[in-house]
Structures are given as structure tokens and as C-alpha cells.
Coordinates of C-alpha atoms (C1' of nucleotides) in Angstrom, one line a residue:
Chain A
M1 CA -6.1 -10.7 -15.4
K2 CA -6.0 -10.5 -11.6
I3 CA -4.2 -7.5 -10.3
A4 CA -3.5 -7.0 -6.5
T5 CA -2.1 -4.8 -4.1
Y6 CA -0.6 -5.7 -0.5
N7 CA 1.0 -3.5 2.1
I8 CA 3.2 -6.3 3.5
N9 CA 4.8 -4.3 6.4
G10 CA 8.4 -5.7 5.9
I11 CA 9.5 -8.0 3.4
K12 CA 12.0 -9.8 5.8
A13 CA 9.3 -10.6 8.4
R14 CA 6.7 -11.4 5.9
L15 CA 8.4 -13.5 3.1
P16 CA 6.8 -16.9 4.1
R17 CA 3.1 -15.4 4.4
L18 CA 3.9 -13.4 1.1
K19 CA 5.0 -16.4 -0.9
E20 CA 2.3 -18.4 0.4
W21 CA -0.2 -15.7 -0.7
L22 CA 1.2 -15.8 -4.2
T23 CA 1.1 -19.6 -4.5
E24 CA -2.4 -19.7 -3.3
T25 CA -4.0 -16.9 -5.2
R26 CA -1.7 -16.3 -8.2
P27 CA -2.2 -12.9 -9.2
A28 CA -1.0 -11.8 -12.5
V29 CA 0.4 -8.5 -11.1
A30 CA 1.1 -7.8 -7.5
C31 CA 2.0 -4.4 -6.1
L32 CA 3.8 -4.5 -2.7
Q33 CA 4.1 -1.6 -0.2
E34 CA 6.3 -1.0 2.9
V35 CA 8.9 -3.5 1.8
K36 CA 11.4 -1.8 4.3
S37 CA 14.6 -3.1 2.7
Q38 CA 17.3 -1.7 0.9
D39 CA 17.5 -2.7 -2.8
K40 CA 20.5 -4.9 -2.2
D41 CA 18.6 -7.0 0.3
F42 CA 15.5 -7.5 -1.9
P43 CA 14.9 -11.2 -2.1
A44 CA 14.5 -11.2 -5.9
A45 CA 15.4 -14.9 -6.3
E46 CA 12.5 -16.0 -4.1
F47 CA 10.1 -14.5 -6.4
E48 CA 11.8 -15.8 -9.5
E49 CA 11.4 -19.4 -8.1
L50 CA 7.7 -18.9 -7.8
G51 CA 7.4 -17.7 -11.4
Y52 CA 7.3 -13.9 -10.7
Q53 CA 9.5 -11.3 -12.3
P54 CA 9.9 -8.4 -9.8
I55 CA 11.1 -4.8 -10.0
W56 CA 11.6 -3.0 -6.8
H57 CA 12.4 0.6 -5.4
G58 CA 13.6 0.0 -1.9
Q59 CA 14.7 2.2 1.1
K60 CA 16.3 1.4 4.5
S61 CA 13.9 1.0 7.4
F62 CA 10.8 2.1 6.0
N63 CA 8.8 2.7 2.7
G64 CA 9.6 0.8 -0.4
V65 CA 7.6 -0.6 -3.1
A66 CA 7.6 -3.5 -5.8
I67 CA 5.8 -4.8 -8.7
L68 CA 5.6 -8.6 -9.4
A69 CA 4.5 -10.1 -12.7
D70 CA 3.5 -13.7 -13.3
T71 CA 5.8 -15.0 -15.9
K72 CA 4.3 -18.5 -15.8
A73 CA 1.0 -16.8 -17.1
G74 CA 3.0 -15.0 -19.8
Y75 CA 3.5 -11.6 -18.2
S76 CA 6.6 -9.6 -17.9
V77 CA 7.4 -6.2 -16.5
Q78 CA 9.2 -3.2 -17.8
E79 CA 9.9 -0.3 -15.5
V80 CA 8.6 3.1 -16.7
K81 CA 9.3 5.5 -13.8
R82 CA 10.4 5.7 -10.3
G83 CA 9.5 8.6 -7.8
L84 CA 7.5 11.5 -8.2
G85 CA 10.4 14.1 -7.6
I86 CA 9.2 15.2 -4.2
D87 CA 11.3 15.4 -1.2
G88 CA 10.4 13.9 2.3
P89 CA 9.3 16.1 5.2
K90 CA 12.6 16.4 6.9
E91 CA 15.0 19.0 6.0
G92 CA 17.6 17.7 3.4
E93 CA 16.1 14.1 3.5
G94 CA 15.6 13.7 -0.4
E95 CA 12.8 11.6 -1.8
Q96 CA 11.2 8.6 -0.2
S97 CA 10.7 5.3 -2.1
R98 CA 6.8 5.5 -2.6
Y99 CA 6.2 5.3 -6.3
L100 CA 7.0 2.7 -9.0
E101 CA 5.3 2.7 -12.5
A102 CA 5.8 -0.1 -15.0
D103 CA 4.2 -1.6 -18.1
I104 CA 3.1 -5.1 -17.7
V105 CA 3.6 -6.9 -21.1
K106 CA 2.0 -10.2 -22.6
D107 CA 2.6 -11.4 -26.0
G108 CA -0.4 -13.1 -27.5
A109 CA -2.0 -14.3 -30.8
N110 CA -3.5 -10.7 -31.4
G111 CA -0.2 -9.1 -30.6
T112 CA 1.4 -7.5 -27.6
E113 CA -0.9 -6.4 -24.7
R114 CA 0.4 -3.7 -22.5
T115 CA -1.0 -2.6 -19.2
R116 CA 0.3 0.4 -17.3
I117 CA 0.6 -0.4 -13.7
V118 CA 1.5 2.1 -10.9
C119 CA 2.3 1.0 -7.3
I120 CA 2.0 3.7 -4.7
Y121 CA 2.6 4.1 -1.1
L122 CA 1.0 7.3 -0.1
P123 CA 2.4 9.0 3.1
N124 CA 0.4 8.4 6.2
G125 CA 0.4 12.2 7.2
N126 CA 0.1 11.9 10.9
P127 CA 0.6 13.8 13.0
L128 CA -1.3 16.8 12.1
P129 CA -1.1 19.7 11.6
G130 CA 2.6 19.7 10.7
P131 CA 5.3 18.8 8.1
K132 CA 4.2 15.2 7.8
F133 CA 0.5 16.2 6.8
D134 CA 1.6 19.0 4.5
Y135 CA 4.0 16.4 2.8
K136 CA 0.9 13.9 2.4
I137 CA -1.2 16.7 0.6
A138 CA 1.7 17.7 -1.6
W139 CA 2.5 14.2 -2.6
M140 CA -1.2 13.7 -3.6
E141 CA -1.1 16.7 -5.7
K142 CA 2.1 15.3 -7.3
L143 CA 0.3 12.0 -7.8
R144 CA -2.7 13.6 -9.6
A145 CA -0.6 15.5 -11.8
R146 CA 1.2 12.3 -13.0
M147 CA -2.2 10.5 -13.3
L148 CA -3.4 13.2 -15.4
E149 CA -0.4 12.7 -17.8
I150 CA -1.0 8.9 -17.8
W151 CA -4.7 9.7 -18.6
A152 CA -3.7 11.8 -21.5
E153 CA -1.8 8.8 -22.9
E154 CA -5.4 6.9 -23.2
I155 CA -3.9 3.7 -22.2
P156 CA -5.2 0.9 -20.1
A157 CA -3.9 1.8 -16.6
A158 CA -4.5 0.9 -12.9
V159 CA -3.0 2.8 -9.9
L160 CA -2.9 0.6 -6.9
G161 CA -1.6 0.6 -3.5
D162 CA -1.9 2.0 0.1
Y163 CA -3.3 5.5 -0.3
N164 CA -3.6 6.0 3.3
V165 CA -7.0 7.8 2.8
I166 CA -10.4 6.5 4.1
P167 CA -12.6 7.8 1.3
E168 CA -16.1 7.8 2.7
D169 CA -17.7 7.5 6.3
D170 CA -18.9 3.8 5.4
D171 CA -15.2 3.0 4.7
V172 CA -14.5 2.8 8.4
F173 CA -15.8 0.7 11.3
A174 CA -16.4 3.9 13.5
V175 CA -16.2 7.5 12.1
K176 CA -15.4 8.9 15.7
A177 CA -12.6 6.6 16.3
M178 CA -10.7 8.1 13.1
A179 CA -12.1 11.5 12.9
S180 CA -8.9 13.4 13.9
D181 CA -6.6 11.1 11.9
A182 CA -5.0 12.2 8.8
L183 CA -6.4 9.4 6.8
M184 CA -9.8 11.0 6.8
Q185 CA -9.2 14.6 7.2
P186 CA -11.3 16.8 4.6
E187 CA -8.0 17.7 2.7
S188 CA -7.1 14.1 2.3
R189 CA -10.6 13.0 1.2
S190 CA -10.9 15.9 -1.3
A191 CA -7.6 15.1 -2.8
Y192 CA -8.7 11.6 -3.3
A193 CA -12.2 12.7 -4.6
R194 CA -10.4 14.8 -7.1
L195 CA -8.8 11.7 -8.7
L196 CA -12.2 10.1 -9.1
A197 CA -13.5 13.3 -10.3
D198 CA -10.7 13.3 -13.1
G199 CA -12.7 10.2 -14.3
W200 CA -10.6 7.3 -12.4
C201 CA -12.7 4.3 -11.2
D202 CA -12.4 3.1 -7.7
A203 CA -13.0 -0.5 -8.3
V204 CA -13.7 -1.7 -4.9
R205 CA -16.2 1.1 -4.3
T206 CA -17.8 0.6 -7.6
L207 CA -18.7 -3.0 -6.8
N208 CA -19.5 -2.3 -3.1
P209 CA -21.4 0.9 -3.3
R210 CA -22.5 0.6 0.3
G211 CA -19.2 0.4 1.7
G212 CA -18.3 -1.8 4.6
V213 CA -15.3 -3.3 3.1
W214 CA -12.0 -3.1 5.1
T215 CA -8.4 -3.6 4.1
Y216 CA -6.7 -2.9 7.3
W217 CA -7.0 -3.8 11.0
D218 CA -4.7 -2.3 13.4
Y219 CA -2.4 -4.7 15.4
Q220 CA -3.5 -3.0 18.7
A221 CA -6.7 -3.2 20.9
G222 CA -7.9 -6.4 19.4
A223 CA -8.9 -4.4 16.1
W224 CA -8.8 -7.8 14.1
Q225 CA -10.9 -9.8 16.4
R226 CA -13.4 -6.8 16.8
D227 CA -13.5 -6.3 13.0
H228 CA -12.4 -2.6 13.7
G229 CA -10.8 -2.0 10.2
F230 CA -11.0 0.4 7.3
R231 CA -10.5 0.7 3.7
I232 CA -7.2 2.5 2.6
D233 CA -5.8 0.1 0.0
H234 CA -7.3 1.2 -3.3
I235 CA -7.4 0.2 -7.1
L236 CA -7.9 3.0 -9.4
L237 CA -8.8 2.0 -12.9
S238 CA -8.6 4.0 -16.4
P239 CA -11.9 3.9 -18.5
E240 CA -10.3 1.2 -20.6
L241 CA -9.9 -1.2 -17.6
A242 CA -13.0 0.0 -15.7
D243 CA -14.9 -1.2 -18.6
R244 CA -13.3 -4.8 -18.1
L245 CA -13.8 -4.9 -14.5
V246 CA -15.2 -8.3 -13.3
A247 CA -14.9 -8.7 -9.7
V248 CA -12.9 -7.3 -6.4
G249 CA -12.0 -8.8 -3.2
V250 CA -10.0 -8.6 0.0
D251 CA -8.1 -11.8 1.0
K252 CA -9.2 -11.2 4.5
E253 CA -8.5 -14.6 5.7
H254 CA -4.8 -13.8 5.2
R255 CA -5.0 -11.1 7.7
G256 CA -5.8 -13.6 10.4
R257 CA -2.8 -15.9 10.0
E258 CA 0.3 -16.1 12.1
K259 CA 2.8 -13.2 11.6
A260 CA 0.4 -11.5 9.1
S261 CA 0.6 -7.9 7.9
D262 CA -1.7 -5.4 9.4
H263 CA -3.1 -5.0 5.8
A264 CA -4.9 -7.6 3.7
P265 CA -4.2 -8.2 0.1
T266 CA -6.8 -6.3 -2.2
W267 CA -7.4 -7.3 -5.8
A268 CA -9.4 -6.9 -8.9
T269 CA -9.9 -9.1 -11.9
L270 CA -10.4 -7.7 -15.4
R271 CA -11.7 -9.6 -18.5
D272 CA -9.4 -10.3 -21.1
N273 CA -9.6 -8.2 -24.5
Chain B
dA1 C1' -6.1 8.2 27.7
dT2 C1' -1.5 9.8 22.0
dG3 C1' -2.0 4.3 25.5
dA4 C1' -2.6 -0.6 23.1
dC5 C1' 1.2 -3.8 18.7
dT6 C1' 4.7 -4.7 15.2
dA7 C1' 8.8 -4.0 12.3
dA8 C1' 13.7 -2.1 11.6
dT9 C1' 17.7 -0.6 13.3
dA10 C1' 20.8 -0.2 16.6
dG11 C1' 20.5 -1.4 21.5
dC12 C1' 19.7 -2.0 26.6
dA13 C1' 15.3 2.6 23.2
dT14 C1' 13.7 5.1 19.3
dT15 C1' 11.2 6.1 14.9
dA16 C1' 7.4 4.9 12.1
dG17 C1' 3.3 3.1 11.1
dA18 C1' -2.3 4.5 10.7

DNA sequence: ATGACTAATAGCATTAGA
């Protein structure tokens, strides 16, 4: 079972690239972030034609998350929860669309297999200090509380998405370049480290203990051409899924295509039960 | 150096991203 996360940076602008990626790599589950469209504009039929069942939590202009399940491979998606119940950083703004939780279901000879999949788009947190950074840290605390609830259920679970956290110094091309950024502040890192301390397994780090894996390259200053990237898209696994971890990867080649997102798809494959 | 790109929405710029 291959599970993937991909910050697509606008579904309208990215649809041809996204469909290409789904067709070429065929993940069982795809978590999408920065959909940047309202619910009514989500192109559900485009995914259904490819053999994917989508659920989505949209928002006008920015944010927005979605989960796709490969129906051709026998998977379906059942929504469990949307939103963490935390308001955005602006006065009276209400909640932003950053959290979508679902069960991926597959019927087999040995009964029904259920995998909890959580798709997150964690707040960026810049500039700092300020309300946006405070919001990021508060959001991470809310996320941790929800992840502890899921942990207590003792179910196979994965929390995938754009965490907007560079966990370690070897997850960035140059520490100095990002030192003052919200992505690698001590508070951001320690909030992420707490998730790992709770027992969640960082899949990409586990199979790449020396770091040096990037999932994002800025559009600016020739970052892609110079390989000036960093790792902020993460796949966290419960013990049940960590035991089944086979491989991880970043579909880096897709970052180099025409009209690409600034993130690359990041995936993990899990052994079948 | 708060620049450099890119996307969305509403325009003849601004907000947001990271």
C-alpha cells in the first residue's frame, strides 16, 4: 500500500500535472494540500475518471486539503473528522481548512482492512514573532492532542502532509539561509519532536537517518536548479504501520516539470497485512 | 537586501506562501 502527500499549490493551476502524477505513480492514497479552491469548485469528476474517490475540505484563495483513494485497487474513503476546532490568526476569521481525517477501507478475503489517514496543512507561521507564529504553535498543540486520541485507539494510522517544519539541521540545504524562519524555530522543532517522542515514526527520516532529503524547493533565486531545498512534507506512522514500512521516496522529477508545484510528492510503501 | 517567483482574487495591486 503506497500512501503519499503532495502540496499541489493550487488545484486549478496544477490539475494536468496532478493527474499525470496519479497516473504514473498510482498511490493507493494521496493527501493533497493547498488546494486553494472552494468546495463547489473542487474537480471531483476529474479524479473519479482516473479511478480515485476524493473527499475535500476547501477554502477560497488559500489552504484547502483533500484525500484520494484508489478505487481501482479496491480502496474507498470514509470521512472521520474535518478541522481541529481552532480559529485563524485574524480577529473573527474562523477556522481555516487545514485538517481532514478519514478511514481508508478495503474489503479482502480476510475481512475489512481499515487504515486511518490524516491529511494536514500545518500553518507556515511567518512572520515571527506575531499572531501567525502563535497560531502555528497553537495549531501544533491541537494536532498533538488529536494524535494522542488516535494513538489511544491503537489503530493503524498515518498523519501525512505539509508540516511546515524543518525537523533537523540536515533537513535543509543551508541552516543559515533558514535560521530566522518559522519553519526551523526551536518552538516549531520541539513541537514536532514531541510528536516523535509520543511514539510516531517519521517514515522518511527512519529510512534516511543522515538527512539530505528535500521535499520543497522555492520558486525564487534558482533554488531548484541549485538544489536549495528542504524537508517539510512528512509522513508520521503509528507503530502498526511503522512495522510494515518498506520504502519511502520523493518524486523529485515531478518538481522539475513545466508549471510544477514548489513541493514534490512524498510517499511511503507499507507491506500488506 | 524582506528582494527574488507563483497562484488566487480582484485589478490596473494585494495577500499568501515558506
